[in-house]
Coordinates of C-alpha atoms in Angstrom, one line a residue:
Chain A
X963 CA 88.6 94.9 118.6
X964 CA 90.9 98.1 117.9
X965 CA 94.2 96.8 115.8
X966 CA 96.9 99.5 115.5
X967 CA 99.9 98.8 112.8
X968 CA 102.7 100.1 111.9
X969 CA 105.0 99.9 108.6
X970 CA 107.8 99.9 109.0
X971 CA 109.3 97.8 111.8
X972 CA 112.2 99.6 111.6
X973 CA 113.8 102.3 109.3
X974 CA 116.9 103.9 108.7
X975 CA 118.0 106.7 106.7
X976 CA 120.8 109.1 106.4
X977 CA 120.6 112.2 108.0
X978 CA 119.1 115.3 106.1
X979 CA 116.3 113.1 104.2
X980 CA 112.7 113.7 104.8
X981 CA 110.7 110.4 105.5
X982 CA 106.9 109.0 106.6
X983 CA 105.9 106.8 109.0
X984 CA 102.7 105.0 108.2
X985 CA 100.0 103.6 111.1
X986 CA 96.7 102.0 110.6
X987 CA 93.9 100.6 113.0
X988 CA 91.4 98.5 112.4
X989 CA 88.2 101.1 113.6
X990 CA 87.8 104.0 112.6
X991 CA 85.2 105.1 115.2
X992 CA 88.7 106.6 117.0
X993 CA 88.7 109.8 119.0
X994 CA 92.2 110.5 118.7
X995 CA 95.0 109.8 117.5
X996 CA 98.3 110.3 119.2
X997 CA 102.4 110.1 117.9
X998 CA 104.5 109.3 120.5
X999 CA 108.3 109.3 120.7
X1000 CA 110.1 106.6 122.8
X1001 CA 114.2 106.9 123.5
X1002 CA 115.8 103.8 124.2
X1003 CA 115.2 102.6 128.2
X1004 CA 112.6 106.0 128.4
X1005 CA 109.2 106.5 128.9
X1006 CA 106.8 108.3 126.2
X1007 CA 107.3 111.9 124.6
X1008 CA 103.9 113.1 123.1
X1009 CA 104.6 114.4 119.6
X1010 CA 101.4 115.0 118.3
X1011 CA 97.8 115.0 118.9
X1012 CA 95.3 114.8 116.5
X1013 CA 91.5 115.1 117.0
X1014 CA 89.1 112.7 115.6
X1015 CA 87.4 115.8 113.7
X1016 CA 91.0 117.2 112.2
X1017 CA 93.0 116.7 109.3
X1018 CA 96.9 117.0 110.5
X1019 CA 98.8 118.6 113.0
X1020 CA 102.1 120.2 112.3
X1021 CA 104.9 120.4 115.2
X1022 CA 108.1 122.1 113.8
X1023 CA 109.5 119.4 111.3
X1024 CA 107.0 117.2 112.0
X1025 CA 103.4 116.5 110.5
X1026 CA 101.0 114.1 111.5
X1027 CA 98.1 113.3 109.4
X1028 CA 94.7 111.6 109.7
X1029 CA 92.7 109.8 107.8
X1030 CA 90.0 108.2 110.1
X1031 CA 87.5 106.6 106.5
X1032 CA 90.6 104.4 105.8
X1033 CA 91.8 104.0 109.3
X1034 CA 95.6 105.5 108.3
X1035 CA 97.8 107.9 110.2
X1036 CA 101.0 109.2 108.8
X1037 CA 104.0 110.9 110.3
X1038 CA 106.0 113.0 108.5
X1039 CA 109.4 114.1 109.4
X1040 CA 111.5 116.9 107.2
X1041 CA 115.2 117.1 106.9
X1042 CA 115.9 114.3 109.3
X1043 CA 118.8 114.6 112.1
X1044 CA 121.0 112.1 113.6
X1045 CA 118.8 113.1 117.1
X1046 CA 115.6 112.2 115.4
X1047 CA 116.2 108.6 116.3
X1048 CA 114.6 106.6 118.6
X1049 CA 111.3 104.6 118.4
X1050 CA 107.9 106.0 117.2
X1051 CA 104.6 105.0 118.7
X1052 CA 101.2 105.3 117.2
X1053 CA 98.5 105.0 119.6
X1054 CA 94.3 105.6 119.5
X1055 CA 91.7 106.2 122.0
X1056 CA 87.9 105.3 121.5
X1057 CA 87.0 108.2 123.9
X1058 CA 88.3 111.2 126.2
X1059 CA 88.6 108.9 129.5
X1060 CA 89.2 105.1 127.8
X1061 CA 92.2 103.5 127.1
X1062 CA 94.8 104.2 124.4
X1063 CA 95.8 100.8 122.4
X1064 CA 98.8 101.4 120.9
X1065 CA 100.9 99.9 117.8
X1066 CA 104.1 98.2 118.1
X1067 CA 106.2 101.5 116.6
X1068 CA 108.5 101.9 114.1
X1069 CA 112.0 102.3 115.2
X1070 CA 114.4 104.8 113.3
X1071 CA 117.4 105.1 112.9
X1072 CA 119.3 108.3 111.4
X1073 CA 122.3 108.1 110.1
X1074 CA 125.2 110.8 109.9
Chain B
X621 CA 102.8 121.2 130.9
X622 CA 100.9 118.8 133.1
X623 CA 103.4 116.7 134.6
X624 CA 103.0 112.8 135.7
X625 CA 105.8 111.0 138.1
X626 CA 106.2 108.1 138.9
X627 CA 108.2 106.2 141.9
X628 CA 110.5 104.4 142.2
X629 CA 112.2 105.1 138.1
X630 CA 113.8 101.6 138.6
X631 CA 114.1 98.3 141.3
X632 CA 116.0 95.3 141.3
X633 CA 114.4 93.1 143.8
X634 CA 114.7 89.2 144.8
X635 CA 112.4 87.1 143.3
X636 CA 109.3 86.9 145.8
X637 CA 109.1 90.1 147.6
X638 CA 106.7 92.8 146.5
X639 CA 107.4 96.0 144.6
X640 CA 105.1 98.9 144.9
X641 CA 105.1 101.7 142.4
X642 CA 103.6 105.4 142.7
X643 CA 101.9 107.3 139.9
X644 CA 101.1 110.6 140.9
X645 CA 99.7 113.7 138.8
X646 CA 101.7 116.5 140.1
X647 CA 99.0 119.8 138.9
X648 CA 95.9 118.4 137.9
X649 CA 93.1 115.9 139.2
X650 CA 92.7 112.5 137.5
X651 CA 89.8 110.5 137.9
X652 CA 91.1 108.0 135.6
X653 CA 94.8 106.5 135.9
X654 CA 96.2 103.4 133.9
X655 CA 99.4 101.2 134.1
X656 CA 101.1 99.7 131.0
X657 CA 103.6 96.9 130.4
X658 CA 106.5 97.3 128.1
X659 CA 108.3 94.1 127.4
X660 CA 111.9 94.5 125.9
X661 CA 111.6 95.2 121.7
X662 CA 108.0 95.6 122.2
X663 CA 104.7 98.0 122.3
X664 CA 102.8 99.1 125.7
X665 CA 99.9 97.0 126.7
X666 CA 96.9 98.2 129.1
X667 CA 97.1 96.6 132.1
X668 CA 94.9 97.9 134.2
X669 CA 92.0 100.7 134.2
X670 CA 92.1 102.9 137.5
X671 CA 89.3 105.1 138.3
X672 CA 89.5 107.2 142.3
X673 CA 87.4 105.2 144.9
X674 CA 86.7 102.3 142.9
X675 CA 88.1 98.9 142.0
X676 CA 90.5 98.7 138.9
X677 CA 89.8 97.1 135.7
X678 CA 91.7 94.9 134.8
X679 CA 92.4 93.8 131.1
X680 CA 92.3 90.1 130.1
X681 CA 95.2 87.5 131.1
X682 CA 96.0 90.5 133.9
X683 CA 95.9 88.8 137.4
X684 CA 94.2 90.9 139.7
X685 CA 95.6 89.6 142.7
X686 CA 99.1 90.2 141.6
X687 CA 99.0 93.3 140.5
X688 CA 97.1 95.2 143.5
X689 CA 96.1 98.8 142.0
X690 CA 95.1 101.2 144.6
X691 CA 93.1 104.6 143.5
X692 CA 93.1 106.2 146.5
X693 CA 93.2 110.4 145.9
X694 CA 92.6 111.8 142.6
X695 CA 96.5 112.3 142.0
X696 CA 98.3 109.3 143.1
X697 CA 97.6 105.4 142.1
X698 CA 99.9 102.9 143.1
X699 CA 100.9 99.4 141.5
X700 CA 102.1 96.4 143.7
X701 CA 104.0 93.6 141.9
X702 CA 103.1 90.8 144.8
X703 CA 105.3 88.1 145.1
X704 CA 107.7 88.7 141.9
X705 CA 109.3 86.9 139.2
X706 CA 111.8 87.3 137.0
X707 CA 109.1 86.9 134.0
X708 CA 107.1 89.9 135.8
X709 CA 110.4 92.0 134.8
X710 CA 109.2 94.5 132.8
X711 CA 108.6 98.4 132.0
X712 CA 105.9 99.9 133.9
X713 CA 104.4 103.0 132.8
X714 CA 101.2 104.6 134.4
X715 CA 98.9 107.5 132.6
X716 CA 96.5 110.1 134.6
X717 CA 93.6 111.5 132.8
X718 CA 92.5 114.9 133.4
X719 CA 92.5 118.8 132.3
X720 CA 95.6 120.3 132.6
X721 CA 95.6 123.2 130.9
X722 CA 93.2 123.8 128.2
X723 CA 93.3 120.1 126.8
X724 CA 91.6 117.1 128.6
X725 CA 94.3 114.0 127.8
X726 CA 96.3 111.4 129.6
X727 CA 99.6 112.1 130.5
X728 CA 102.3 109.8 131.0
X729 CA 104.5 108.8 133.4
X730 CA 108.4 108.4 133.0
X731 CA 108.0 104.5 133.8
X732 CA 109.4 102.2 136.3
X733 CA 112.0 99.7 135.1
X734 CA 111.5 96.6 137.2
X735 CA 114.5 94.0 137.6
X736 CA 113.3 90.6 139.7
X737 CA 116.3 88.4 139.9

């Protein structure tokens, strides 16, 4: 059964500082692997979509990286802003139709 | 982008009545919807598995018979909450999968904030 984690809980930082967030699952037999952003009382902005058979993905200030042998995700986020906070969700899918099982996210706090 | 809505974005509703929430893909086809739960402070969890013209699946400890998902067209699912609680309170949020664009994903709804006092 797919596990996703994610470490840390919760984070906060002042502004300007770059920073990772760190996922893992449990199977590594993913076919993606998705960052998702979550404002408080909002639904889901996609952040980053990464293919089974890729490395990273780079959005702006952000990079995601995937490492599917060890099961590990990481987001990276450079020169952080007071708007960068909110609640980061990692989330996996086994294939291009099923399900996506997602971890309990990391929520971030920036400070100014 | 493709775009997901759902309807109603939020209901307050007396304990015992039933709530009935739209998912619908606005510019693409999706054979394949699902609905999530969001509990306050926590993660989404798969509720249900939607497919057009067939019976939902419905993950384990999900009651089928109170949470009535409907597939009907290949861009709108529906959700009803029969007979509510105030423990069925939650954060609902559907997904359609399909191509939209170049890139076959599932897109998400804005969710549905349920109140059942």
């Amino acid at each position: 059964k797919q596990e996703v984690t994610q470490i840390p809980a919760a984070l906060s930082v002042p502004e300007g500082e770059n920073l990772v967030l760190n996922c893992s699952f449990t199977d590594s037999a993913i076919y993606n692997l998705q960052w998702f952003r979550q404002d408080p009382g909002k639904g889901l902005t996609s952040l980053l979509l990464i293919q089974s058979s890729q490395r990273e993905q780079t959005s702006g200030r952000l990079n995601a990286s995937l490492d599917k042998s060890s099961g590990r995700s990481t987001l990276y986020i450079a020169a952080s802003q007071p708007g960068d906070s909110a609640t980061y969700l990692c989330a996996v899918s086994v294939s291009s139709a099923s399900k996506i099982i997602f971890g309990s996210g990391t929520r971030l706090s920036i400070r100014p | 982008g493709a775009v997901v809505s759902q309807h109603p974005s939020r209901v307050i509703c007396k304990s015992g009545t039933s709530v009935k929430i739209e998912c619908r893909s606005l510019d693409f086809q999706a054979t394949t919807m699902f609905w999530y739960r969001q509990f306050p402070k926590q993660s989404l969890m798969l509720m249900a598995t939607s497919n057009e013209g067939s019976k939902a699946t419905y993950e384990q400890g999900v009651e089928k018979d109170k949470f009535l998902i409907n597939h009907a067209s290949l861009t709108l699912s529906t959700l009803t909450v029969t007979s509510a609680h105030p423990e069925d309170s939650s954060f609902y949020i559907c997904s359609a999968f399909g191509l939209a664009g170049f890139q076959e994903t599932q897109y998400f709804g804005p969710g549905t904030r349920l109140l059942v006092l």
